[in-house]
Amino acid sequence: MSGMWGNKIKYSIFGESHGEGIGMVIDGLEPGIELDLDFIEGEMARRAPGKDKLSTTRKEGDNFKILSGFFKGKTTGTPFCVFIENTNKKSGDYDKIKETIRPSHGDYTGKIRYNGFNDYRGGGHFSGRLTAPLVFAGAIAKQILKRQNIIIGSHIKSIKNIQDDYFNEDNLKESTIESLLAQDFPLIDINKKEIMEEEILKAREEKDSLGGVIECAILNVKPGVGEPFFNSVESTLSQLLFSIPAIKGVEFGLGFEITKLKGSEANDEFYVEEDTIKTYSNNNGGILGGITNGMPIVFRVAVKPTPSIGKPQRTVDISKMENTLLEIEGRHDPCIVKRAVPVIEAAAAMAILELIKEG
Amino acid sequence: MSGMWGNKIKYSIFGESHGEGIGMVIDGLEPGIELDLDFIEGEMARRAPGKDKLSTTRKEGDNFKILSGFFKGKTTGTPFCVFIENTNKKSGDYDKIKETIRPSHGDYTGKIRYNGFNDYRGGGHFSGRLTAPLVFAGAIAKQILKRQNIIIGSHIKSIKNIQDDYFNEDNLKESTIESLLAQDFPLIDINKKEIMEEEILKAREEKDSLGGVIECAILNVKPGVGEPFFNSVESTLSQLLFSIPAIKGVEFGLGFEITKLKGSEANDEFYVEEDTIKTYSNNNGGILGGITNGMPIVFRVAVKPTPSIGKPQRTVDISKMENTLLEIEGRHDPCIVKRAVPVIEAAAAMAILELIKEG
Amino acid sequence: MSGMWGNKIKYSIFGESHGEGIGMVIDGLEPGIELDLDFIEGEMARRAPGKDKLSTTRKEGDNFKILSGFFKGKTTGTPFCVFIENTNKKSGDYDKIKETIRPSHGDYTGKIRYNGFNDYRGGGHFSGRLTAPLVFAGAIAKQILKRQNIIIGSHIKSIKNIQDDYFNEDNLKESTIESLLAQDFPLIDINKKEIMEEEILKAREEKDSLGGVIECAILNVKPGVGEPFFNSVESTLSQLLFSIPAIKGVEFGLGFEITKLKGSEANDEFYVEEDTIKTYSNNNGGILGGITNGMPIVFRVAVKPTPSIGKPQRTVDISKMENTLLEIEGRHDPCIVKRAVPVIEAAAAMAILELIKEG
Amino acid sequence: MSGMWGNKIKYSIFGESHGEGIGMVIDGLEPGIELDLDFIEGEMARRAPGKDKLSTTRKEGDNFKILSGFFKGKTTGTPFCVFIENTNKKSGDYDKIKETIRPSHGDYTGKIRYNGFNDYRGGGHFSGRLTAPLVFAGAIAKQILKRQNIIIGSHIKSIKNIQDDYFNEDNLKESTIESLLAQDFPLIDINKKEIMEEEILKAREEKDSLGGVIECAILNVKPGVGEPFFNSVESTLSQLLFSIPAIKGVEFGLGFEITKLKGSEANDEFYVEEDTIKTYSNNNGGILGGITNGMPIVFRVAVKPTPSIGKPQRTVDISKMENTLLEIEGRHDPCIVKRAVPVIEAAAAMAILELIKEG
């Protein structure tokens, strides 16, 4: 139970945000994969903080070091370990949270779960920084999937109540995915960028934070991938997605909206086109009976507003078991939705790679 | 891979709707549990079809037979196997779907996944009938959880666009859960029953179907249950919930709505009451950092409209790879939301039992 | 933990010798395998008791019934369940062992492990009868391996101190394996049969029992199968082999004898023959670094003398915690080595199938 | 698949002997364990090379660095990662083995298994150096077991054909174990040390190598630990033991010798002493039906002669697929039995910890 996941390829995550570093063992990679380290760095950079005013100004060194399983530029097939040293740790900033638990963070639950022995500095093992190894693993998975022409892309569906367009049959194509991957703040309707960014900056000024929805699409997965029980495509994706801090909802296809339709409206009718079976609509998000049907896989995740806010909050000093007020200082993300995009895609890549039989 | 799930207790599901029968091996039950078979039968009856006009009039024999792991009225601790024979099979009804794939069912994806060798009769291994062993396993899990005072209850949050109330801090108490468990069509606001039922009967007359949302609450889980990664409470619950046919969305606490709030509105502030740490709000649905915080666990699932409808639908005859029309005959559920309630609770019970350390 | 095993194909064993029956779920079989049920019955018959004076005269009904995963004579790809009903149960015979624990059986350890709640009748879940589902699963595995030309055969290397020849480079060929599979009491040197059988009958008359060694060979496994750690060929085989009741030792190649050689004698030197790399000797039993080298896989298992003997034995009545004497009545095997042969082969087949990548 | 093992505590091994380093993630350690780092270093030193003429004179830096899961001197409960940097790598020494495969090593099988992409330097992932993380993990497991009074000790049962005494009911006590743990070359009959060492030095002079047998005992494990199938004590121990390079046989209790006894001689009769159930003999090595019976667990492993010898050997240059001769230069262990002792104990500790329910 715990920090290991996967069957065909197994992942073992480790590390704390203010300890020696964070990392991951990836076991089961086929030998001979020529890794594009620049691509991996690019993916890491998409997640990294400190790039502009929309994110925390904190700089983290996300320079990774491959400790094993990589020889002469290629995977060896034996366990692959990556390590990212923690270089910019200011433990002092965080010492007060040792006792004054931050609302909506894992401080309290982690303390109970680990009987008070977990590393509390900067959230420790619960820190969003732990998503860096996920992005690393996802960048490898993406490269493997790419060889089968499978591509993954996402956009910011909403920030607070400001909505981008949905993926639909018109925009859900490879060129859109490529365009999204090229955008720093990926949107289908790029006119929304300014309003969304303004809203985020306003929250920043108010020492507050915002959440949003990310919509992700996976193209070119063949039909027949997945299992009816326990490892349905939805099960596998959601298990990984709900491991990412701040995710509170996952829905596929029309998701919760499908419950408002009649069966005759919701059902995805089939037709044949060029010897391929397709559906007119894609309300099921490419998945039927837990198994892919060849249509794009589409899902959305709800990202809650960053729990770290500067406004005073009511909380408890658990050393004294007394109510108190907390004002979190320091540099925090007013909105992590943008930085969560590559993490969501990484989880999606890991999940799809697991489900596909022939890696 | 595949029909097995669980770590502490392992479940292995098997069977097809029109073969010999369906069943499950449950491995890892502690020895000496005195099973309340009447309670199990009651749970099975909640799921069973054929009770009224709101469901299919098809009668299924859900009489279970325990094949192993049960001796003198108690679990032995060795693998427990339950089997439910299929008694009411009319294969003829379903033979036409061998080639004419039903929209939004697993007919097509199953055929591809299993190279055409799977038992297609009545949906085979993809049939909703496979949820019967889940309910059986959940009924055992509920009994074990009850000993720790953990109780699970649900209500029909919506049918189409007709909404029941949400769980909230006023109604989220044991007496409400007990009341819901006693209702045939569980609602918080029982005045909605008539409108919902009318809507279902109307869909039935129109040879159409409806979906809805189920909201489920789990009370009295201690803080500290779950893991930060891969086996977070959300991960574990969602993996099981998305194994249930027709589920297209899962959200915890405020779920997707939390994305519209600011951090200062969304954060669950802490306070101390009688030496217990609580939160004023429960927007995170009892889970922080993947781990329970002692507040009620609350989640909702989206149940899509039953795919089997009598209305003519466009589809494909895959033996000829030609477009065709399908009119599904026979007795089908106009709305499976009600029957899905005990299945959702069963999955929740299995998931929570897995996560709790001391079984 | 427990009655489930496997990664690519998962096996879940269940049942007790005097309950409803015994069985197994086999999950992950590829779809479309045309099972040779006659072959399976033949394998079951090799293990079955009651055939001659060398075994128990007790007759067990080993008639199996396939409950799921099998349609129109072929595997469906969904979970496959087989069930073997218990037809010849005389619980009365065994009631006395409820308290008077049989030496070298699992009566005592099972009682402690399961807090006294396990089914003690006839050994319950610890009964040698539980090897029947293993043989069934092995018979399927053998059929799948056969398609890759992999064959498995064994002989009785010794009964007590009476030795058959070892496998060696002369006799280790397909024709020998076929000859062994055709023998009721498989030996390389068939002249030993009479002495061995006499020894067994003598033990029978003395109300005593004998053990022996089984040597097994697996031919035509390609080089490159296995893992350096945790799933080495030796690890995987031994884990399964030591699940079989009465096995107390497992050795590969020269096994313990290799420790008496010098490196220069023990090392298997390489040479090239017809573009294939071979070794002059096969002291490592076809496995180097945990991975197959293309030479025959050879291993031996130690089968302890049947614990059930008619002679009076000192033991304890654990209800009273008093020393007592036990005389086991009834029909027991004076030597289970012969009946263990197909069980060993079944475990070997399951292990090799697990290790081979392309099933 | 693969380098991960365990259920309650999960271990993930990684590294190559001449890459950046080697290490292990240990996931599932309970929080708050105060690790005795001196003890761990002592265990590492027992395995380390370069101490005397009996071993290789090669010096390896086995200085470990804990990367995560350890805070203020105690385990945190989150994944624990240890890393051992490779400091003394002379790749040049090993470059010739890239093509000229060393007999009885994993060079050939590894090359096939990983399509030639594995790191071949010094055996790479197949190197005996990978046992260092096992010893580290075992040292932690030993500390946890010690709290339940479980102790593990071993002696060199034989070098070539020179035999030490067996464990028996007289010497199998805590003081013997302590004495063995204190010996550099652990023997029950210390008079054998000189002859054994002479034999090893003679082999060294002859550019040859020797093997031997290690006998290990585990004291004070309560009855009732283990499972009847798949996770029997023997299954779990043997799976780990056969992951250790050079192990070719594992036997419990009397092992292969038990096959030469009659049931009446082999059976371990029970008696009561001070309200405890014991057996007069311990021919089953403390395990019945796969489960501990409270008697000492005793097993032996066969360690093959070190494959690296200086004598010329026939082998193949696989780049040319031509027969050739190989003379391995450099510093090699004439006998690794002594250095294998702590590795065997480590595997035993990991296995027993896995099997015990309450960690």
Short mmCIF file of N, CA, C and O in Angstrom, two decimals, chain A residues 257-330:
data_model
loop_
_atom_site.label_atom_id
_atom_site.label_comp_id
_atom_site.label_asym_id
_atom_site.label_seq_id
_atom_site.Cartn_x
_atom_site.Cartn_y
_atom_site.Cartn_z
N GLU A 257 -22.91 15.94 -16.49
CA GLU A 257 -23.97 16.48 -17.34
C GLU A 257 -24.75 15.37 -18.05
O GLU A 257 -25.92 15.57 -18.41
N ILE A 258 -24.15 14.22 -18.22
CA ILE A 258 -24.86 13.15 -18.94
C ILE A 258 -26.08 12.68 -18.16
O ILE A 258 -27.02 12.13 -18.73
N THR A 259 -26.07 12.93 -16.85
CA THR A 259 -27.21 12.49 -16.03
C THR A 259 -28.47 13.29 -16.32
O THR A 259 -29.55 12.92 -15.88
N LYS A 260 -28.31 14.40 -17.02
CA LYS A 260 -29.49 15.23 -17.30
C LYS A 260 -30.11 14.92 -18.66
O LYS A 260 -31.11 15.50 -19.05
N LEU A 261 -29.49 14.02 -19.39
CA LEU A 261 -30.00 13.64 -20.71
C LEU A 261 -30.83 12.36 -20.61
O LEU A 261 -30.73 11.60 -19.66
N LYS A 262 -31.65 12.15 -21.63
CA LYS A 262 -32.33 10.86 -21.78
C LYS A 262 -31.38 9.89 -22.47
O LYS A 262 -30.45 10.32 -23.18
N GLY A 263 -31.64 8.62 -22.31
CA GLY A 263 -30.81 7.61 -22.98
C GLY A 263 -30.70 7.86 -24.47
O GLY A 263 -29.62 7.74 -25.07
N SER A 264 -31.81 8.25 -25.06
CA SER A 264 -31.81 8.47 -26.52
C SER A 264 -30.93 9.66 -26.91
O SER A 264 -30.47 9.74 -28.04
N GLU A 265 -30.73 10.57 -25.96
CA GLU A 265 -29.84 11.71 -26.23
C GLU A 265 -28.39 11.38 -25.87
O GLU A 265 -27.45 11.88 -26.49
N ALA A 266 -28.24 10.56 -24.84
CA ALA A 266 -26.91 10.31 -24.30
C ALA A 266 -26.15 9.23 -25.07
O ALA A 266 -24.93 9.28 -25.20
N ASN A 267 -26.88 8.23 -25.57
CA ASN A 267 -26.22 7.11 -26.23
C ASN A 267 -25.40 7.58 -27.44
O ASN A 267 -25.85 8.44 -28.19
N ASP A 268 -24.24 7.01 -27.57
CA ASP A 268 -23.38 7.33 -28.71
C ASP A 268 -23.65 6.31 -29.81
O ASP A 268 -23.18 5.17 -29.76
N GLU A 269 -24.42 6.72 -30.81
CA GLU A 269 -24.78 5.79 -31.89
C GLU A 269 -23.57 5.49 -32.77
O GLU A 269 -22.71 6.34 -32.98
N PHE A 270 -23.53 4.29 -33.28
CA PHE A 270 -22.40 3.83 -34.09
C PHE A 270 -22.64 4.04 -35.58
O PHE A 270 -23.78 4.00 -36.05
N TYR A 271 -21.55 4.20 -36.30
CA TYR A 271 -21.63 4.12 -37.76
C TYR A 271 -20.27 3.65 -38.29
O TYR A 271 -19.27 3.66 -37.57
N VAL A 272 -20.29 3.22 -39.55
CA VAL A 272 -19.07 2.74 -40.18
C VAL A 272 -18.53 3.82 -41.11
O VAL A 272 -19.29 4.42 -41.86
N GLU A 273 -17.25 4.06 -41.01
CA GLU A 273 -16.63 4.98 -41.97
C GLU A 273 -15.27 4.42 -42.34
O GLU A 273 -14.42 4.24 -41.45
N GLU A 274 -15.10 4.14 -43.59
CA GLU A 274 -13.83 3.58 -44.08
C GLU A 274 -13.36 2.40 -43.24
O GLU A 274 -12.24 2.38 -42.74
N ASP A 275 -14.28 1.44 -43.11
CA ASP A 275 -13.97 0.21 -42.36
C ASP A 275 -13.65 0.43 -40.89
O ASP A 275 -13.10 -0.46 -40.23
N THR A 276 -13.94 1.62 -40.42
CA THR A 276 -13.72 1.88 -39.00
C THR A 276 -15.06 2.18 -38.34
O THR A 276 -15.91 2.85 -38.93
N ILE A 277 -15.23 1.65 -37.13
CA ILE A 277 -16.46 1.93 -36.40
C ILE A 277 -16.26 3.18 -35.56
O ILE A 277 -15.29 3.29 -34.81
N LYS A 278 -17.18 4.11 -35.73
CA LYS A 278 -17.10 5.37 -34.99
C LYS A 278 -18.44 5.65 -34.33
O LYS A 278 -19.42 4.94 -34.56
N THR A 279 -18.47 6.67 -33.51
CA THR A 279 -19.73 7.09 -32.93
C THR A 279 -20.01 8.53 -33.35
O THR A 279 -19.09 9.33 -33.47
N TYR A 280 -21.30 8.84 -33.56
CA TYR A 280 -21.66 10.20 -33.97
C TYR A 280 -21.29 11.20 -32.89
O TYR A 280 -20.69 12.23 -33.15
N SER A 281 -21.69 10.88 -31.67
CA SER A 281 -21.33 11.73 -30.54
C SER A 281 -20.25 11.00 -29.74
O SER A 281 -19.89 9.87 -30.04
N ASN A 282 -19.70 11.67 -28.74
CA ASN A 282 -18.69 11.02 -27.88
C ASN A 282 -18.98 11.34 -26.43
O ASN A 282 -18.12 11.76 -25.67
N ASN A 283 -20.26 11.12 -26.07
CA ASN A 283 -20.69 11.46 -24.71
C ASN A 283 -20.05 10.57 -23.65
O ASN A 283 -20.03 10.92 -22.48
N ASN A 284 -19.57 9.42 -24.07
CA ASN A 284 -18.93 8.50 -23.12
C ASN A 284 -17.41 8.71 -23.06
O ASN A 284 -16.71 7.95 -22.40
N GLY A 285 -16.93 9.72 -23.77
CA GLY A 285 -15.51 10.07 -23.65
C GLY A 285 -14.58 8.96 -24.11
O GLY A 285 -13.49 8.80 -23.57
N GLY A 286 -15.02 8.21 -25.13
CA GLY A 286 -14.12 7.21 -25.71
C GLY A 286 -14.05 5.91 -24.96
O GLY A 286 -13.21 5.05 -25.28
N ILE A 287 -14.91 5.72 -23.96
CA ILE A 287 -14.83 4.53 -23.12
C ILE A 287 -16.22 3.91 -22.94
O ILE A 287 -17.15 4.58 -22.51
N LEU A 288 -16.34 2.64 -23.27
CA LEU A 288 -17.60 1.91 -23.07
C LEU A 288 -17.29 0.59 -22.36
O LEU A 288 -16.40 -0.14 -22.78
N GLY A 289 -18.02 0.32 -21.31
CA GLY A 289 -17.77 -0.93 -20.57
C GLY A 289 -16.36 -0.96 -19.99
O GLY A 289 -15.80 -2.02 -19.77
N GLY A 290 -15.79 0.22 -19.75
CA GLY A 290 -14.45 0.31 -19.16
C GLY A 290 -13.33 0.21 -20.17
O GLY A 290 -12.16 0.26 -19.81
N ILE A 291 -13.70 0.09 -21.46
CA ILE A 291 -12.73 -0.22 -22.53
C ILE A 291 -12.82 0.85 -23.61
O ILE A 291 -13.91 1.34 -23.92
N THR A 292 -11.70 1.18 -24.19
CA THR A 292 -11.70 2.21 -25.23
C THR A 292 -12.48 1.75 -26.47
O THR A 292 -12.46 0.58 -26.84
N ASN A 293 -13.14 2.73 -27.09
CA ASN A 293 -13.88 2.41 -28.33
C ASN A 293 -13.25 3.05 -29.56
O ASN A 293 -13.84 3.04 -30.63
N GLY A 294 -12.07 3.65 -29.40
CA GLY A 294 -11.39 4.23 -30.56
C GLY A 294 -11.63 5.72 -30.73
O GLY A 294 -10.90 6.39 -31.46
N MET A 295 -12.65 6.24 -30.06
CA MET A 295 -12.89 7.69 -30.11
C MET A 295 -11.94 8.36 -29.11
O MET A 295 -11.38 7.70 -28.23
N PRO A 296 -11.75 9.66 -29.21
CA PRO A 296 -10.84 10.32 -28.26
C PRO A 296 -11.30 10.10 -26.82
O PRO A 296 -12.49 10.15 -26.52
N ILE A 297 -10.33 9.85 -25.96
CA ILE A 297 -10.62 9.78 -24.53
C ILE A 297 -10.62 11.21 -24.00
O ILE A 297 -9.66 11.95 -24.22
N VAL A 298 -11.71 11.58 -23.37
CA VAL A 298 -11.84 12.95 -22.87
C VAL A 298 -12.25 12.90 -21.41
O VAL A 298 -13.20 12.18 -21.05
N PHE A 299 -11.51 13.63 -20.58
CA PHE A 299 -11.93 13.72 -19.17
C PHE A 299 -11.61 15.10 -18.63
O PHE A 299 -10.80 15.84 -19.19
N ARG A 300 -12.25 15.42 -17.53
CA ARG A 300 -12.00 16.69 -16.84
C ARG A 300 -11.72 16.43 -15.37
O ARG A 300 -12.26 15.50 -14.79
N VAL A 301 -10.86 17.26 -14.80
CA VAL A 301 -10.59 17.17 -13.37
C VAL A 301 -10.84 18.52 -12.71
O VAL A 301 -10.58 19.57 -13.32
N ALA A 302 -11.34 18.46 -11.50
CA ALA A 302 -11.57 19.68 -10.71
C ALA A 302 -10.35 19.93 -9.83
O ALA A 302 -9.96 19.06 -9.05
N VAL A 303 -9.75 21.10 -9.99
CA VAL A 303 -8.59 21.50 -9.19
C VAL A 303 -9.06 22.53 -8.17
O VAL A 303 -9.53 23.61 -8.54
N LYS A 304 -8.95 22.20 -6.90
CA LYS A 304 -9.46 23.13 -5.90
C LYS A 304 -8.54 24.35 -5.79
O LYS A 304 -7.37 24.29 -6.20
N PRO A 305 -9.07 25.46 -5.26
CA PRO A 305 -8.22 26.64 -5.08
C PRO A 305 -7.03 26.29 -4.19
O PRO A 305 -7.19 25.52 -3.23
N THR A 306 -5.87 26.82 -4.50
CA THR A 306 -4.68 26.56 -3.69
C THR A 306 -5.01 26.79 -2.22
O THR A 306 -5.49 27.87 -1.86
N PRO A 307 -4.73 25.82 -1.36
CA PRO A 307 -5.06 26.01 0.05
C PRO A 307 -4.21 27.09 0.72
O PRO A 307 -4.66 27.73 1.67
N SER A 308 -2.97 27.30 0.24
CA SER A 308 -2.11 28.31 0.87
C SER A 308 -2.55 29.71 0.48
O SER A 308 -2.37 30.12 -0.66
N ILE A 309 -3.14 30.42 1.40
CA ILE A 309 -3.55 31.81 1.13
C ILE A 309 -3.00 32.70 2.24
O ILE A 309 -2.74 32.26 3.35
N GLY A 310 -2.83 33.96 1.91
CA GLY A 310 -2.26 34.90 2.87
C GLY A 310 -3.28 35.41 3.87
O GLY A 310 -2.91 35.91 4.94
N LYS A 311 -4.55 35.33 3.52
CA LYS A 311 -5.59 35.82 4.43
C LYS A 311 -5.56 35.06 5.76
O LYS A 311 -5.26 33.87 5.79
N PRO A 312 -5.92 35.73 6.83
CA PRO A 312 -5.96 35.05 8.12
C PRO A 312 -7.03 33.96 8.12
O PRO A 312 -8.12 34.15 7.56
N GLN A 313 -6.67 32.80 8.69
CA GLN A 313 -7.61 31.70 8.73
C GLN A 313 -7.69 31.13 10.15
O GLN A 313 -6.69 31.08 10.85
N ARG A 314 -8.88 30.66 10.48
CA ARG A 314 -9.06 30.02 11.77
C ARG A 314 -8.50 28.61 11.71
O ARG A 314 -8.76 27.86 10.76
N THR A 315 -7.71 28.25 12.70
CA THR A 315 -7.21 26.88 12.74
C THR A 315 -6.86 26.52 14.18
O THR A 315 -7.26 27.22 15.12
N VAL A 316 -6.08 25.45 14.31
CA VAL A 316 -5.82 24.89 15.63
C VAL A 316 -4.32 24.73 15.82
O VAL A 316 -3.61 24.35 14.89
N ASP A 317 -3.84 25.10 16.99
CA ASP A 317 -2.47 24.75 17.38
C ASP A 317 -2.57 23.38 18.06
O ASP A 317 -3.08 23.27 19.17
N ILE A 318 -2.11 22.36 17.37
CA ILE A 318 -2.38 21.01 17.90
C ILE A 318 -1.44 20.63 19.03
O ILE A 318 -1.68 19.62 19.70
N SER A 319 -0.39 21.41 19.25
CA SER A 319 0.43 21.08 20.43
C SER A 319 -0.34 21.49 21.69
O SER A 319 -0.24 20.86 22.73
N LYS A 320 -1.13 22.56 21.56
CA LYS A 320 -1.91 23.02 22.72
C LYS A 320 -3.38 22.63 22.61
O LYS A 320 -4.14 22.84 23.54
N MET A 321 -3.76 22.13 21.46
CA MET A 321 -5.17 21.85 21.19
C MET A 321 -6.03 23.08 21.49
O MET A 321 -7.04 23.03 22.19
N GLU A 322 -5.58 24.20 20.90
CA GLU A 322 -6.31 25.46 21.09
C GLU A 322 -6.60 26.09 19.74
O GLU A 322 -5.76 26.03 18.83
N ASN A 323 -7.74 26.74 19.65
CA ASN A 323 -8.04 27.48 18.44
C ASN A 323 -7.08 28.66 18.29
O ASN A 323 -6.66 29.25 19.28
N THR A 324 -6.73 28.98 17.06
CA THR A 324 -5.81 30.08 16.82
C THR A 324 -6.06 30.64 15.44
O THR A 324 -6.93 30.15 14.70
N LEU A 325 -5.33 31.68 15.08
CA LEU A 325 -5.42 32.25 13.74
C LEU A 325 -4.10 32.03 13.02
O LEU A 325 -3.03 32.07 13.63
N LEU A 326 -4.19 31.80 11.73
CA LEU A 326 -2.98 31.56 10.94
C LEU A 326 -2.93 32.53 9.76
O LEU A 326 -3.91 32.66 9.02
N GLU A 327 -1.78 33.18 9.62
CA GLU A 327 -1.56 33.96 8.40
C GLU A 327 -0.34 33.38 7.72
O GLU A 327 0.77 33.52 8.21
N ILE A 328 -0.56 32.71 6.61
CA ILE A 328 0.56 32.07 5.91
C ILE A 328 1.35 33.13 5.17
O ILE A 328 0.80 33.88 4.36
N GLU A 329 2.63 33.21 5.49
CA GLU A 329 3.49 34.15 4.79
C GLU A 329 4.21 33.44 3.65
O GLU A 329 4.05 32.26 3.44
N GLY A 330 4.99 34.20 2.95
CA GLY A 330 5.82 33.59 1.92
C GLY A 330 5.16 33.62 0.57
O GLY A 330 4.09 34.20 0.37
#
